[in-house]
Amino acid sequence: MAFDLAPPTGTPPRPSFDASRGVVIDDAVAALEQDGVVCLRNFLASDEIPDIHAGCDEARQNPTAMATTIGESGGPSFFYDFNVSDRIEAFRRLRDDTPMADLAQQLMDSSTVVRYFDNLFVKDGGGGAASPWHEDASFQRVTGRDSINFWVAFDPIPGQTALQYLAGSHLRDEPIYLMGHFDDADEYDGIVTRNRVPGRSPEELGAEFERVWWDLQPGDALVWFHRTLHGAPANTLATPRRAIAYIWVGDDAFYDASPGYIDPDFSDPELADGDRFVSDRFPKVRG
Ligand SMILES: O=C(O)CCC(=O)C(=O)O
């Protein structure tokens, strides 16, 4: 969904919350419930970042068949790939050896936490495409409330290239929007259409919901629900903008076995439509 992604100006309109001790205050949980997104500071310490930058290079050099690169060949681009923590140690440690799953449990207020997938994003300096406005639910086989994106920044990300969110949009009483490709030049075939509707116009959405964002430092995180609308401009900085999203689901999450394609199509034939979202493929890591 193309959208006006002009860089926001002024002071970010929402507070942020310290996460350096692996827990957050109740106000952070309330902020996520109310806005559908919350900003956590110092989730990672700065000495953890160099290994992760090396991991980003490794992922870039060894893309999987699921990877996408948007941009002119030889020029700056927007690269993303999936499940890098299954094959690159720095991302496995980030997933398994930090308090991320504990924070997911606290933030969703869920007795269980289940691992779904991860998504690495690298936008080169001086270019790379915008991340179009979307809700993550369009790209997931999850119904219910409890699916969150725990997105960790690995570079300084000022407002001009930051993710922007439509606060409160996760509470929309309407079906999930149809999936659209991040690359304007590309289209998906045979996407899931059951219980999905075309997205409303950016103008209508922008008039209904307040736009919020934060300036980030490496190690800060943003956490949002899968129904929260968000997007980001291209990286106009001279430096790279690297980040990873880990998707976690909780008690109120059910498998969507709709026929059709979802990108990435991480499905589990062992699960039936409407089953609790947990299986050998999608393991329970808390609760
Ligand atoms: O990092 C970005 O620009 C895109 C992130 C995003 O949209 C997502 O994780 O759903």
Short mmCIF file of C-alpha atoms and ligand atoms in Angstrom, two decimals:
data_model
loop_
_atom_site.label_atom_id
_atom_site.label_comp_id
_atom_site.label_asym_id
_atom_site.label_seq_id
_atom_site.Cartn_x
_atom_site.Cartn_y
_atom_site.Cartn_z
CA MET A 1 0.00 0.00 0.00
CA ALA A 2 1.75 3.17 -1.13
CA PHE A 3 1.52 5.82 1.55
CA ASP A 4 2.89 9.23 2.35
CA LEU A 5 6.02 8.31 4.25
CA ALA A 6 7.39 11.83 4.55
CA PRO A 7 9.81 11.90 7.47
CA PRO A 8 8.02 12.92 10.63
CA THR A 9 9.06 16.20 12.19
CA GLY A 10 9.14 17.37 15.79
CA THR A 11 9.45 15.40 18.96
CA PRO A 12 8.33 11.75 18.93
CA PRO A 13 4.88 11.85 20.52
CA ARG A 14 5.17 8.84 22.83
CA PRO A 15 7.47 7.87 25.75
CA SER A 16 9.83 4.90 25.64
CA PHE A 17 10.69 2.35 28.33
CA ASP A 18 13.94 0.88 29.62
CA ALA A 19 14.33 -2.85 28.93
CA SER A 20 17.97 -3.33 29.96
CA ARG A 21 17.01 -5.60 32.86
CA GLY A 22 14.79 -7.90 30.81
CA VAL A 23 11.53 -6.63 32.34
CA VAL A 24 9.50 -3.51 31.69
CA ILE A 25 7.22 -1.44 33.89
CA ASP A 26 3.45 -1.92 33.63
CA ASP A 27 3.14 1.36 31.70
CA ALA A 28 4.97 -0.27 28.79
CA VAL A 29 2.41 -3.09 28.69
CA ALA A 30 -0.40 -0.52 28.85
CA ALA A 31 1.20 1.51 26.02
CA LEU A 32 1.33 -1.58 23.79
CA GLU A 33 -2.29 -2.37 24.57
CA GLN A 34 -3.41 1.17 23.84
CA ASP A 35 -1.28 2.16 20.82
CA GLY A 36 -0.49 -1.30 19.42
CA VAL A 37 3.24 -0.44 19.56
CA VAL A 38 5.80 0.32 22.27
CA CYS A 39 9.45 1.44 22.21
CA LEU A 40 11.96 -0.35 24.49
CA ARG A 41 15.38 1.17 25.18
CA ASN A 42 18.67 -0.69 25.69
CA PHE A 43 17.31 -4.15 25.09
CA LEU A 44 20.81 -5.03 23.84
CA ALA A 45 24.08 -3.66 25.24
CA SER A 46 26.40 -1.93 22.76
CA ASP A 47 29.10 -4.63 23.06
CA GLU A 48 26.66 -7.14 21.53
CA ILE A 49 26.29 -5.18 18.30
CA PRO A 50 29.59 -5.93 16.42
CA ASP A 51 28.87 -9.70 16.23
CA ILE A 52 25.40 -8.93 14.98
CA HIS A 53 26.73 -6.61 12.27
CA ALA A 54 29.00 -9.47 11.17
CA GLY A 55 25.91 -11.72 11.14
CA CYS A 56 24.13 -9.24 8.86
CA ASP A 57 27.07 -9.42 6.42
CA GLU A 58 27.01 -13.22 6.56
CA ALA A 59 23.26 -13.29 5.86
CA ARG A 60 23.71 -10.94 2.93
CA GLN A 61 26.49 -13.06 1.46
CA ASN A 62 24.49 -16.30 1.79
CA PRO A 63 20.86 -15.47 1.00
CA THR A 64 18.25 -18.23 1.03
CA ALA A 65 15.66 -18.86 -1.66
CA MET A 66 13.25 -16.78 0.47
CA ALA A 67 15.40 -13.64 0.31
CA THR A 68 14.32 -10.50 -1.55
CA THR A 69 16.54 -7.68 -2.78
CA ILE A 70 14.81 -4.51 -3.96
CA GLY A 71 16.83 -1.96 -5.92
CA GLU A 72 18.88 -1.48 -9.07
CA SER A 73 21.66 -4.02 -9.51
CA GLY A 74 24.98 -2.59 -8.25
CA GLY A 75 23.20 0.24 -6.41
CA PRO A 76 22.00 0.55 -2.84
CA SER A 77 19.25 -1.89 -2.04
CA PHE A 78 16.77 -3.16 0.51
CA PHE A 79 17.55 -6.78 1.39
CA TYR A 80 15.50 -9.07 3.59
CA ASP A 81 15.57 -12.76 4.44
CA PHE A 82 13.98 -15.12 6.92
CA ASN A 83 14.88 -17.45 9.78
CA VAL A 84 18.47 -16.26 9.91
CA SER A 85 18.64 -17.36 13.57
CA ASP A 86 18.39 -20.98 12.42
CA ARG A 87 21.73 -20.65 10.62
CA ILE A 88 23.69 -17.67 12.02
CA GLU A 89 24.91 -17.94 15.60
CA ALA A 90 24.66 -14.22 16.48
CA PHE A 91 20.95 -14.25 15.63
CA ARG A 92 20.36 -17.59 17.39
CA ARG A 93 21.88 -16.11 20.57
CA LEU A 94 19.74 -13.03 20.21
CA ARG A 95 16.64 -15.21 19.93
CA ASP A 96 17.46 -17.84 22.58
CA ASP A 97 19.93 -16.33 25.06
CA THR A 98 18.39 -12.90 25.73
CA PRO A 99 15.22 -12.08 27.69
CA MET A 100 13.30 -11.45 24.45
CA ALA A 101 10.83 -14.30 25.01
CA ASP A 102 10.32 -13.20 28.65
CA LEU A 103 9.55 -9.69 27.49
CA ALA A 104 7.19 -11.10 24.85
CA GLN A 105 5.40 -13.01 27.61
CA GLN A 106 5.11 -9.92 29.79
CA LEU A 107 4.05 -7.61 26.96
CA MET A 108 1.39 -9.98 25.58
CA ASP A 109 0.31 -10.80 29.15
CA SER A 110 0.30 -14.41 28.01
CA SER A 111 1.08 -17.60 29.93
CA THR A 112 2.73 -19.12 26.85
CA VAL A 113 5.14 -17.84 24.21
CA VAL A 114 5.56 -19.66 20.89
CA ARG A 115 8.26 -19.01 18.31
CA TYR A 116 7.06 -18.33 14.78
CA PHE A 117 9.83 -16.89 12.53
CA ASP A 118 12.34 -14.11 12.12
CA ASN A 119 12.95 -11.55 9.40
CA LEU A 120 16.23 -9.70 8.87
CA PHE A 121 16.08 -6.26 7.18
CA VAL A 122 19.09 -4.46 5.69
CA LYS A 123 18.63 -1.13 3.95
CA ASP A 124 21.86 0.12 2.41
CA GLY A 125 22.95 3.68 2.99
CA GLY A 126 21.89 6.14 0.34
CA GLY A 127 18.98 4.17 -0.99
CA GLY A 128 16.93 1.09 -0.52
CA ALA A 129 13.19 1.04 -0.97
CA ALA A 130 10.53 2.16 1.47
CA SER A 131 8.74 -0.44 3.58
CA PRO A 132 5.15 -0.04 2.43
CA TRP A 133 2.32 0.45 4.92
CA HIS A 134 0.99 -2.92 6.01
CA GLU A 135 -0.12 -5.02 8.95
CA ASP A 136 1.98 -8.09 9.75
CA ALA A 137 -1.20 -10.17 10.01
CA SER A 138 -1.34 -10.10 6.19
CA PHE A 139 1.91 -12.09 6.18
CA GLN A 140 1.03 -14.59 8.91
CA ARG A 141 -1.09 -17.67 9.49
CA VAL A 142 -2.34 -16.36 12.81
CA THR A 143 -5.74 -15.25 14.00
CA GLY A 144 -6.37 -13.92 17.51
CA ARG A 145 -4.73 -11.07 19.40
CA ASP A 146 -1.41 -12.50 20.50
CA SER A 147 1.11 -12.13 17.73
CA ILE A 148 3.84 -9.57 18.25
CA ASN A 149 6.78 -8.37 16.23
CA PHE A 150 9.88 -7.78 18.41
CA TRP A 151 12.02 -5.64 16.11
CA VAL A 152 15.58 -4.80 17.21
CA ALA A 153 17.63 -1.94 15.72
CA PHE A 154 21.34 -2.46 15.00
CA ASP A 155 22.16 1.09 13.83
CA PRO A 156 21.21 4.62 14.85
CA ILE A 157 17.81 5.23 13.23
CA PRO A 158 16.65 8.86 13.35
CA GLY A 159 13.10 9.91 12.48
CA GLN A 160 13.96 10.39 8.80
CA THR A 161 14.32 6.64 8.27
CA ALA A 162 12.34 5.32 11.25
CA LEU A 163 9.36 3.01 11.24
CA GLN A 164 6.09 4.87 11.60
CA TYR A 165 2.90 3.45 13.13
CA LEU A 166 -0.79 4.30 13.12
CA ALA A 167 -1.52 4.32 16.86
CA GLY A 168 -4.59 2.32 17.80
CA SER A 169 -4.93 0.74 14.35
CA HIS A 170 -4.55 -2.74 15.89
CA LEU A 171 -8.06 -2.30 17.33
CA ARG A 172 -9.70 -1.84 13.91
CA ASP A 173 -12.87 -3.88 13.69
CA GLU A 174 -12.28 -5.08 10.14
CA PRO A 175 -10.75 -8.14 8.48
CA ILE A 176 -7.04 -8.47 7.80
CA TYR A 177 -5.84 -6.66 4.69
CA LEU A 178 -4.82 -8.65 1.62
CA MET A 179 -1.07 -9.19 1.34
CA GLY A 180 0.80 -6.84 -1.01
CA HIS A 181 4.41 -7.17 -2.18
CA PHE A 182 7.09 -4.96 -0.58
CA ASP A 183 8.52 -4.51 -4.10
CA ASP A 184 6.20 -2.27 -6.15
CA ALA A 185 7.50 -3.99 -9.27
CA ASP A 186 6.42 -7.43 -8.07
CA GLU A 187 3.15 -9.22 -7.42
CA TYR A 188 2.20 -12.42 -5.64
CA ASP A 189 0.22 -15.20 -7.30
CA GLY A 190 -2.54 -17.08 -5.52
CA ILE A 191 -2.42 -15.25 -2.21
CA VAL A 192 -4.69 -16.09 0.71
CA THR A 193 -8.01 -14.26 0.28
CA ARG A 194 -10.26 -15.97 2.85
CA ASN A 195 -11.49 -13.45 5.45
CA ARG A 196 -9.27 -10.73 3.92
CA VAL A 197 -10.17 -7.40 2.36
CA PRO A 198 -8.31 -4.81 0.27
CA GLY A 199 -6.58 -2.24 2.49
CA ARG A 200 -8.31 1.09 2.99
CA SER A 201 -6.76 4.15 1.39
CA PRO A 202 -3.78 5.78 3.10
CA GLU A 203 -5.68 9.06 3.24
CA GLU A 204 -8.59 7.48 5.11
CA LEU A 205 -6.30 5.66 7.52
CA GLY A 206 -4.09 8.69 8.07
CA ALA A 207 -7.14 10.77 8.97
CA GLU A 208 -8.35 8.19 11.47
CA PHE A 209 -5.18 7.31 13.37
CA GLU A 210 -2.32 9.34 14.84
CA ARG A 211 1.13 8.68 13.33
CA VAL A 212 3.80 7.80 15.93
CA TRP A 213 7.53 7.00 15.72
CA TRP A 214 10.75 7.01 17.77
CA ASP A 215 14.41 7.86 17.11
CA LEU A 216 16.41 4.74 17.90
CA GLN A 217 19.91 3.74 18.95
CA PRO A 218 21.50 0.32 18.29
CA GLY A 219 20.04 -2.17 20.76
CA ASP A 220 16.69 -0.38 21.12
CA ALA A 221 13.57 -2.35 20.17
CA LEU A 222 10.06 -1.70 18.93
CA VAL A 223 7.30 -4.18 19.72
CA TRP A 224 3.94 -4.18 18.00
CA PHE A 225 0.88 -6.34 17.42
CA HIS A 226 0.30 -8.03 14.06
CA ARG A 227 -2.74 -5.80 13.37
CA THR A 228 -0.87 -2.50 13.88
CA LEU A 229 -0.40 -0.64 10.58
CA HIS A 230 3.15 0.53 9.97
CA GLY A 231 5.72 1.38 7.31
CA ALA A 232 9.06 3.14 6.87
CA PRO A 233 10.71 5.42 4.30
CA ALA A 234 13.72 4.41 2.25
CA ASN A 235 17.06 4.80 3.99
CA THR A 236 18.21 8.28 3.03
CA LEU A 237 21.13 8.18 5.51
CA ALA A 238 24.65 7.53 4.20
CA THR A 239 24.94 4.58 6.60
CA PRO A 240 23.17 1.18 6.60
CA ARG A 241 19.98 0.63 8.55
CA ARG A 242 19.93 -2.93 9.87
CA ALA A 243 17.31 -4.60 12.08
CA ILE A 244 15.65 -7.93 12.77
CA ALA A 245 12.06 -8.83 13.56
CA TYR A 246 11.26 -11.88 15.70
CA ILE A 247 7.63 -12.97 15.62
CA TRP A 248 6.24 -14.47 18.84
CA VAL A 249 2.70 -15.66 19.50
CA GLY A 250 0.83 -16.24 22.77
CA ASP A 251 -2.28 -17.83 24.28
CA ASP A 252 -4.72 -16.00 22.01
CA ALA A 253 -3.26 -17.21 18.71
CA PHE A 254 -4.82 -19.75 16.35
CA TYR A 255 -3.59 -21.39 13.17
CA ASP A 256 -5.02 -20.07 9.91
CA ALA A 257 -4.97 -22.91 7.35
CA SER A 258 -6.53 -20.80 4.58
CA PRO A 259 -5.74 -22.08 1.10
CA GLY A 260 -3.35 -19.89 -0.86
CA TYR A 261 0.10 -18.42 -0.51
CA ILE A 262 1.55 -16.25 2.25
CA ASP A 263 5.06 -14.77 2.14
CA PRO A 264 6.89 -16.35 3.93
CA ASP A 265 4.71 -19.46 3.84
CA PHE A 266 5.82 -21.00 7.12
CA SER A 267 2.98 -23.45 7.51
CA ASP A 268 2.54 -26.69 9.43
CA PRO A 269 0.42 -29.45 7.87
CA GLU A 270 0.10 -31.02 11.33
CA LEU A 271 -2.06 -28.08 12.45
CA ALA A 272 -5.75 -27.82 11.54
CA ASP A 273 -7.57 -24.57 10.92
CA GLY A 274 -8.32 -22.89 14.25
CA ASP A 275 -5.91 -25.05 16.31
CA ARG A 276 -3.92 -23.35 19.05
CA PHE A 277 -0.79 -22.00 17.37
CA VAL A 278 1.82 -24.37 18.77
CA SER A 279 3.51 -27.47 17.30
CA ASP A 280 6.90 -29.09 16.77
CA ARG A 281 7.48 -26.62 13.96
CA PHE A 282 6.38 -23.67 16.09
CA PRO A 283 7.74 -24.54 19.53
CA LYS A 284 6.49 -23.28 22.87
CA VAL A 285 9.43 -21.56 24.59
CA ARG A 286 7.67 -20.19 27.70
CA GLY A 287 4.76 -21.51 29.77
O1 LIG B 1 12.38 -2.49 8.98
C1 LIG B 1 11.53 -2.17 8.16
O2 LIG B 1 11.59 -1.14 7.47
C2 LIG B 1 10.34 -3.05 7.94
C3 LIG B 1 9.92 -3.79 9.17
C4 LIG B 1 8.52 -4.29 9.03
O3 LIG B 1 7.70 -3.71 8.40
C5 LIG B 1 8.14 -5.52 9.72
O4 LIG B 1 8.95 -6.14 10.41
O5 LIG B 1 6.94 -5.89 9.59
#
